[in-house]
Coordinates of C-alpha atoms in Angstrom, one line a residue:
M1 CA 17.0 -12.6 21.1
G2 CA 17.8 -8.9 22.4
Q3 CA 15.5 -5.7 22.3
F4 CA 17.8 -4.9 19.4
L5 CA 20.6 -7.2 18.8
N6 CA 18.9 -10.4 16.8
N7 CA 15.9 -9.3 17.1
K8 CA 13.4 -12.1 16.8
E9 CA 10.6 -9.2 14.6
P10 CA 11.9 -8.7 11.2
Y11 CA 12.2 -12.3 11.1
D12 CA 8.9 -13.1 11.7
K13 CA 7.4 -9.4 10.2
F14 CA 9.3 -11.3 7.0
K15 CA 8.2 -14.5 6.8
T16 CA 4.5 -13.1 7.3
V17 CA 4.5 -10.6 4.4
M18 CA 6.5 -13.6 2.5
N19 CA 3.9 -16.0 3.1
G20 CA 0.8 -13.3 1.6
T21 CA -1.1 -14.7 -1.4
Y22 CA 0.1 -11.5 -2.7
F23 CA 4.5 -11.6 -1.6
V24 CA 7.0 -10.5 -4.8
D25 CA 10.4 -11.4 -4.3
K26 CA 12.9 -8.7 -4.1
S27 CA 15.8 -10.8 -1.8
E28 CA 18.0 -9.8 -5.0
I29 CA 18.6 -6.4 -3.0
L30 CA 20.9 -8.8 -0.9
E31 CA 24.2 -9.4 -3.6
E32 CA 24.5 -5.9 -3.7
L33 CA 24.9 -5.4 -0.7
I34 CA 27.1 -9.1 0.9
P35 CA 30.0 -7.7 -1.2
A36 CA 30.7 -4.5 0.7
L37 CA 30.7 -6.5 3.7
Q38 CA 33.9 -5.1 6.4
Q39 CA 34.1 -2.3 3.2
E40 CA 34.8 0.6 3.2
Q41 CA 32.2 1.6 1.6
R42 CA 29.5 0.0 3.7
F43 CA 26.9 2.8 5.0
F44 CA 23.6 2.9 2.8
C45 CA 21.0 5.0 3.4
I46 CA 18.0 3.6 0.8
T47 CA 15.0 7.3 0.7
R48 CA 12.2 6.2 -0.8
P49 CA 8.2 7.5 -0.7
R50 CA 5.8 5.5 1.9
R51 CA 4.7 2.5 1.1
F52 CA 6.7 1.8 -1.0
G53 CA 8.7 -1.0 0.8
K54 CA 11.7 0.3 3.4
T55 CA 10.2 -1.5 6.0
V56 CA 9.9 -4.4 4.7
M57 CA 12.9 -4.7 3.1
A58 CA 14.6 -3.5 5.9
N59 CA 12.9 -7.0 7.1
M60 CA 14.1 -8.8 5.2
I61 CA 17.4 -8.0 5.4
A62 CA 17.9 -8.2 9.3
A63 CA 16.1 -11.9 8.9
F64 CA 18.9 -13.1 5.7
F65 CA 22.1 -11.8 8.4
E66 CA 20.8 -12.6 11.8
N67 CA 22.2 -15.2 13.3
T68 CA 18.5 -16.3 15.4
G69 CA 16.5 -16.1 12.3
E70 CA 16.2 -19.3 10.0
P71 CA 18.5 -19.3 6.6
S72 CA 16.3 -22.1 5.4
L73 CA 13.3 -19.0 4.7
F74 CA 15.3 -17.9 1.6
E75 CA 16.1 -21.0 0.6
H76 CA 12.9 -20.7 -2.5
L77 CA 13.5 -17.0 -2.8
H78 CA 16.3 -15.3 -5.5
I79 CA 19.4 -14.8 -3.1
A80 CA 19.3 -19.1 -2.6
E81 CA 21.2 -19.5 -5.9
Y82 CA 23.7 -16.4 -4.9
A83 CA 27.3 -18.5 -5.1
G84 CA 27.8 -17.0 -1.3
Y85 CA 24.4 -17.6 -0.1
K86 CA 25.4 -20.8 2.4
E87 CA 28.6 -18.5 4.0
Q88 CA 25.8 -15.5 4.6
A89 CA 22.4 -16.2 5.1
G90 CA 22.4 -16.4 9.2
K91 CA 26.1 -16.1 10.0
H92 CA 25.9 -12.5 11.9
D93 CA 24.8 -10.3 14.9
V94 CA 22.1 -8.1 13.4
I95 CA 21.2 -4.8 15.8
Y96 CA 18.2 -3.5 14.3
I97 CA 16.5 -0.5 15.5
D98 CA 13.7 1.3 14.2
F99 CA 13.6 4.4 15.2
S100 CA 9.5 5.4 14.7
E101 CA 9.2 3.4 17.8
M102 CA 8.8 5.0 20.4
P103 CA 8.3 4.9 24.3
R104 CA 5.1 5.1 25.7
E105 CA 4.2 8.5 26.7
C106 CA 7.6 9.7 25.7
Q107 CA 7.4 13.2 26.8
N108 CA 10.9 14.2 25.5
Y109 CA 14.0 13.5 23.6
Q110 CA 16.4 11.7 26.3
E111 CA 13.4 9.2 27.6
Y112 CA 13.0 8.4 23.3
I113 CA 17.2 8.1 23.0
D114 CA 17.5 6.1 26.5
R115 CA 14.7 3.9 25.0
V116 CA 17.5 2.4 22.5
Q117 CA 20.9 3.3 24.6
N118 CA 19.6 1.3 27.1
G119 CA 17.9 -0.6 26.0
L120 CA 21.3 -2.1 22.9
V121 CA 23.8 -1.6 26.6
R122 CA 21.4 -4.9 28.0
D123 CA 21.4 -6.6 24.6
I124 CA 25.4 -7.4 25.7
Q125 CA 25.5 -7.0 27.9
E126 CA 22.7 -11.2 27.6
A127 CA 25.2 -11.7 24.2
Y128 CA 28.1 -11.0 26.1
P129 CA 28.2 -12.1 30.8
E130 CA 32.1 -12.7 30.6
L131 CA 32.4 -9.0 30.6
V132 CA 32.9 -5.9 32.7
I133 CA 29.9 -3.8 31.1
E134 CA 29.2 -0.4 33.4
N135 CA 25.7 0.1 32.4
N136 CA 25.9 4.2 32.4
A137 CA 28.9 3.6 29.6
A138 CA 28.1 4.9 25.7
V139 CA 26.8 2.3 23.4
W140 CA 29.1 2.9 20.9
D141 CA 32.0 2.2 24.0
I142 CA 30.8 -0.7 25.2
L143 CA 30.7 -2.2 21.3
S144 CA 34.4 -1.3 20.5
L145 CA 34.7 -3.0 23.2
V146 CA 32.9 -6.0 22.3
F147 CA 34.7 -6.0 19.2
N148 CA 38.3 -5.4 21.3
Q149 CA 37.8 -8.5 23.2
T150 CA 35.8 -10.5 21.1
G151 CA 35.9 -9.7 17.7
H152 CA 32.9 -9.6 16.7
K153 CA 31.8 -7.3 14.3
F154 CA 27.8 -6.2 14.0
I155 CA 25.7 -5.5 11.0
F156 CA 23.6 -2.3 11.5
V157 CA 19.7 -2.3 9.9
I158 CA 17.9 0.9 10.5
D159 CA 14.3 1.8 9.6
E160 CA 12.8 4.8 9.4
W161 CA 15.9 7.4 10.7
D162 CA 14.4 10.6 9.9
A163 CA 11.3 9.8 12.2
V164 CA 12.3 11.1 15.4
F165 CA 12.7 14.6 13.3
H166 CA 8.9 15.0 13.0
S167 CA 8.0 14.1 16.7
S168 CA 6.4 17.6 18.3
F169 CA 9.1 16.8 21.7
I170 CA 12.0 17.9 19.5
T171 CA 14.2 20.5 19.7
E172 CA 16.9 22.0 17.4
K173 CA 19.4 21.7 19.7
D174 CA 17.4 17.8 19.8
K175 CA 17.6 16.8 16.3
K176 CA 22.2 17.9 17.2
D177 CA 22.4 15.6 19.8
Y178 CA 20.5 13.1 17.4
L179 CA 22.8 13.8 14.5
L180 CA 25.8 12.7 16.9
F181 CA 24.3 10.2 18.6
L182 CA 24.1 8.0 14.9
K183 CA 27.3 9.9 14.4
L184 CA 29.0 8.1 17.8
L185 CA 27.7 5.1 16.9
L186 CA 28.3 4.5 12.8
K187 CA 31.0 6.0 12.2
G188 CA 34.4 5.1 11.7
Q189 CA 33.4 1.9 14.2
S190 CA 35.1 -0.7 13.6
Y191 CA 32.4 -3.4 15.1
V192 CA 30.3 -2.0 12.3
E193 CA 30.4 -4.7 9.5
L194 CA 27.9 -2.9 7.6
A195 CA 25.3 0.0 8.0
Y196 CA 21.6 -0.3 6.3
M197 CA 18.8 2.5 6.6
T198 CA 16.0 3.5 5.3
G199 CA 13.8 7.1 5.8
V200 CA 11.8 8.9 3.7
L201 CA 13.8 12.0 4.0
P202 CA 17.7 12.7 3.0
I203 CA 20.3 12.7 5.3
A204 CA 21.1 16.6 4.0
K205 CA 17.2 17.6 4.5
Y206 CA 18.7 17.6 8.3
S207 CA 22.9 17.0 8.3
D208 CA 25.8 19.8 6.9
G209 CA 26.7 16.1 5.3
S210 CA 29.6 15.7 8.5
E211 CA 27.8 13.9 11.1
L212 CA 27.0 11.3 8.9
N213 CA 28.9 11.8 5.0
M214 CA 30.4 8.8 5.5
F215 CA 26.6 7.3 3.7
L216 CA 26.1 6.4 0.2
E217 CA 22.3 7.8 -0.3
Y218 CA 20.4 6.5 -2.5
N219 CA 17.7 8.2 -4.4
M220 CA 14.2 7.4 -6.2
A221 CA 14.8 10.3 -8.0
T222 CA 18.3 10.6 -9.2
R223 CA 20.3 7.8 -8.0
V224 CA 19.5 4.4 -10.8
R225 CA 21.4 1.9 -7.9
F226 CA 18.9 0.4 -6.1
S227 CA 16.0 1.3 -7.9
E228 CA 14.2 -2.0 -9.0
Y229 CA 13.9 -3.0 -5.0
F230 CA 11.6 -0.8 -4.6
G231 CA 8.3 -0.4 -6.3
F232 CA 6.1 -2.7 -8.8
S233 CA 7.4 -4.1 -11.8
D234 CA 5.4 -4.0 -15.0
E235 CA 6.8 -7.4 -15.5
E236 CA 5.8 -8.2 -11.8
V237 CA 2.0 -6.4 -11.2
D238 CA 1.6 -9.2 -13.8
M239 CA 2.2 -12.0 -12.5
L240 CA 0.2 -10.2 -9.8
Y241 CA -2.8 -10.1 -11.8
Q242 CA -2.9 -13.6 -12.9
R243 CA -2.6 -14.7 -9.1
Y244 CA -5.1 -12.1 -8.2
L245 CA -7.0 -13.5 -11.2
E246 CA -6.9 -17.3 -10.4
K247 CA -8.0 -16.9 -6.5
T248 CA -10.8 -14.3 -6.9
K249 CA -13.6 -16.1 -7.5
K250 CA -15.5 -12.5 -9.4
P251 CA -13.0 -10.6 -10.1
Q252 CA -13.6 -6.9 -10.1
I253 CA -10.1 -5.3 -11.7
T254 CA -9.2 -4.9 -14.9
R255 CA -6.0 -5.5 -16.0
E256 CA -5.8 -1.7 -17.5
S257 CA -7.4 -0.5 -14.0
L258 CA -4.4 -1.5 -11.9
R259 CA -1.4 0.6 -14.5
E260 CA -4.6 3.0 -14.4
W261 CA -4.8 3.7 -10.9
Y262 CA -1.3 3.3 -9.8
D263 CA 1.9 2.9 -12.0
G264 CA 3.3 6.1 -13.3
Y265 CA 6.4 6.9 -10.9
H266 CA 9.6 7.1 -13.0
T267 CA 13.3 5.9 -11.6
A268 CA 16.4 7.7 -12.5
A269 CA 17.2 4.2 -14.1
G270 CA 13.5 4.8 -16.7
E271 CA 12.0 2.8 -15.0
R272 CA 8.1 3.0 -14.9
L273 CA 6.7 2.0 -10.9
Y274 CA 4.0 1.1 -9.0
N275 CA 2.8 1.9 -5.5
P276 CA 3.5 -1.4 -3.7
R277 CA 1.6 -1.3 -1.4
S278 CA -1.4 -0.3 -3.0
V279 CA -1.6 -2.9 -5.7
V280 CA -1.8 -5.5 -2.9
C281 CA -4.2 -3.7 -1.3
A282 CA -6.3 -3.4 -4.2
L283 CA -5.7 -7.4 -5.5
T284 CA -6.4 -8.5 -2.0
D285 CA -9.7 -6.1 -1.3
N286 CA -10.9 -6.8 -5.2
Q287 CA -11.6 -3.6 -4.9
L288 CA -9.2 0.2 -6.6
S289 CA -9.5 2.4 -4.2
N290 CA -7.6 5.2 -2.6
Y291 CA -5.2 4.1 -0.6
W292 CA -2.4 6.6 0.3
V293 CA -2.5 7.3 4.1
S294 CA -1.6 10.5 5.1
S295 CA 1.2 9.7 8.3
G296 CA 0.5 13.7 9.9
K297 CA 1.0 17.2 8.9
Y298 CA 5.3 16.8 7.6
D299 CA 3.8 15.0 4.2
S300 CA 0.9 17.1 3.4
I301 CA 0.4 17.9 0.3
F302 CA -0.5 22.0 2.6
T303 CA 3.0 22.0 4.2
Y304 CA 4.4 22.6 0.6
I305 CA 1.6 24.4 -0.7
Q306 CA 0.5 27.0 1.3
Y307 CA 3.0 29.6 0.9
N308 CA 2.8 29.8 -3.5
V309 CA -0.3 28.6 -3.7
D310 CA -2.1 30.5 -6.3
Q311 CA 0.7 29.9 -8.5
I312 CA 0.9 26.1 -7.7
Q313 CA -2.9 26.0 -8.9
N314 CA -2.1 26.8 -12.1
D315 CA 0.4 24.1 -12.0
L316 CA -1.8 21.3 -10.5
T317 CA -5.2 22.4 -13.2
L318 CA -2.7 21.5 -15.9
M319 CA -1.6 18.5 -13.7
F320 CA -4.6 16.9 -13.4
A321 CA -5.5 17.2 -16.7
G322 CA -2.1 15.2 -18.1
E323 CA -0.1 18.4 -18.5
R324 CA 3.7 17.6 -17.4
I325 CA 5.1 20.9 -15.9
P326 CA 9.3 21.8 -16.8
S327 CA 11.1 21.7 -13.7
G328 CA 14.5 23.7 -12.9
I329 CA 15.2 21.9 -10.3
Q330 CA 18.8 20.4 -9.9
E331 CA 18.4 18.1 -6.9
Y332 CA 15.6 16.6 -5.5
A333 CA 16.8 16.7 -1.8
A334 CA 14.5 18.9 -0.7
T335 CA 16.3 20.0 1.8
A336 CA 15.4 23.5 2.3
Q337 CA 13.9 23.7 6.2
E338 CA 11.1 26.6 4.3
L339 CA 9.5 25.6 0.9
K340 CA 8.7 28.9 -0.3
T341 CA 9.8 28.9 -4.3
K342 CA 7.7 26.3 -6.7
E343 CA 11.4 24.1 -7.3
E344 CA 11.3 24.0 -3.4
I345 CA 7.7 22.8 -3.2
Y346 CA 7.9 20.0 -6.1
S347 CA 11.0 18.8 -5.0
A348 CA 9.9 17.9 -1.7
M349 CA 6.1 16.2 -4.0
V350 CA 8.9 13.7 -5.4
V351 CA 10.7 13.0 -2.0
Y352 CA 7.5 11.9 -0.7
G353 CA 5.8 10.6 -4.2
L354 CA 3.1 13.4 -4.2
L355 CA 4.9 14.0 -7.9
T356 CA 7.1 12.3 -9.7
Y357 CA 9.8 13.4 -12.0
D358 CA 11.3 11.9 -15.8
N359 CA 13.4 14.6 -18.0
G360 CA 13.3 17.6 -17.1
M361 CA 9.3 17.1 -15.8
V362 CA 7.4 16.9 -13.0
F363 CA 3.4 15.1 -13.2
I364 CA 1.1 13.3 -11.2
P365 CA 2.0 9.9 -12.2
N366 CA -2.0 8.2 -11.7
K367 CA -4.6 8.2 -10.2
E368 CA -4.9 7.6 -6.3
L369 CA -2.7 10.2 -6.6
M370 CA -4.7 13.0 -8.1
E371 CA -7.7 12.3 -6.6
V372 CA -5.4 12.9 -3.2
L373 CA -4.2 15.9 -4.9
K374 CA -7.1 17.3 -6.0
W375 CA -8.6 16.9 -2.2
E376 CA -5.9 18.6 -0.7
L377 CA -6.4 21.4 -2.9
V378 CA -9.9 22.0 -2.4
M379 CA -9.4 21.6 1.3
I380 CA -6.7 24.0 1.6
K381 CA -8.5 27.0 -0.5
K382 CA -11.3 26.5 2.4
Q383 CA -8.7 27.0 5.2
K384 CA -8.0 30.0 2.3
N385 CA -10.8 31.8 1.7
T386 CA -11.7 31.1 5.8
L387 CA -8.4 32.9 6.7
V388 CA -9.2 35.6 4.0
K389 CA -12.7 36.5 6.6

């Protein structure tokens, strides 16, 4: 087991989630990934708001494929009914990288990327002691050497691919260097058996498309495929609620209130979804509450509406009353570096899960987000008044 190669942590983390009271089996996504192994279209990037199960899915995918795991973990899940289950479970080398993790007291991009590059080199040296591998060689050259000498290929599971862009020490040059690193590591490489990548913002936010254009990209607002694997459906929440009634001594939550608080996200497939993390937290705590957790300045509502607060404030007032606002947005990539127009701002808010979109309208999906947006709007007004004074 290495730091990145066939690491046991994804298996352990998914097993922990699977053993939880409110686990929902989403293993059928593997039936869509297995046929892509060693195919030209084997690069997938899934972008979703936070708390929509991206990391859980990434851990599950790594745990299923890697040859240090225990395939028996999946015997009672949906994937076990798949015809190729036994041929694929636990039969691959997996490189799992969580780009939100950093070295201690990281001060610059070089320290950040060296952790990944040096860790991968050590892992490969340990896994292939018979090969002559130079410490200072590029990791893609080393992986190519492994493939040429042994024929071995690797499945890459990359979580939080865009996390580095939100670090305070990252410069514009660093961003370009990072995209180049991913390109050299993955693009056109025969040793890549499959690449599965997750993030919040799409590749187009940071790339002109040429570096990582081998990826098929799937967001919640405009792409139908994979929509059922992120978020909970009504039927899944019904199941979890029944489990909650059976296991909770004095249930305080009604089924309708659960819908009011956490339902309302729309997908391109026309489905309505619940925020999965909030549902699980509420049922676990036996209390309806706002479980939205801000993860930094860049996904604060203030970032999006500070440029146009007066005009957007009017729209938000209507949304607080349950209205839907027509939007001229054509794409939901939120690619603009500065969000100035309403369309750009609403685009970003949809991507981050602060708003949802359906049939040309943007609106607040549920009570949880209603509370978040009202509080943020109050804080924006206070800051604006302070600046005026």
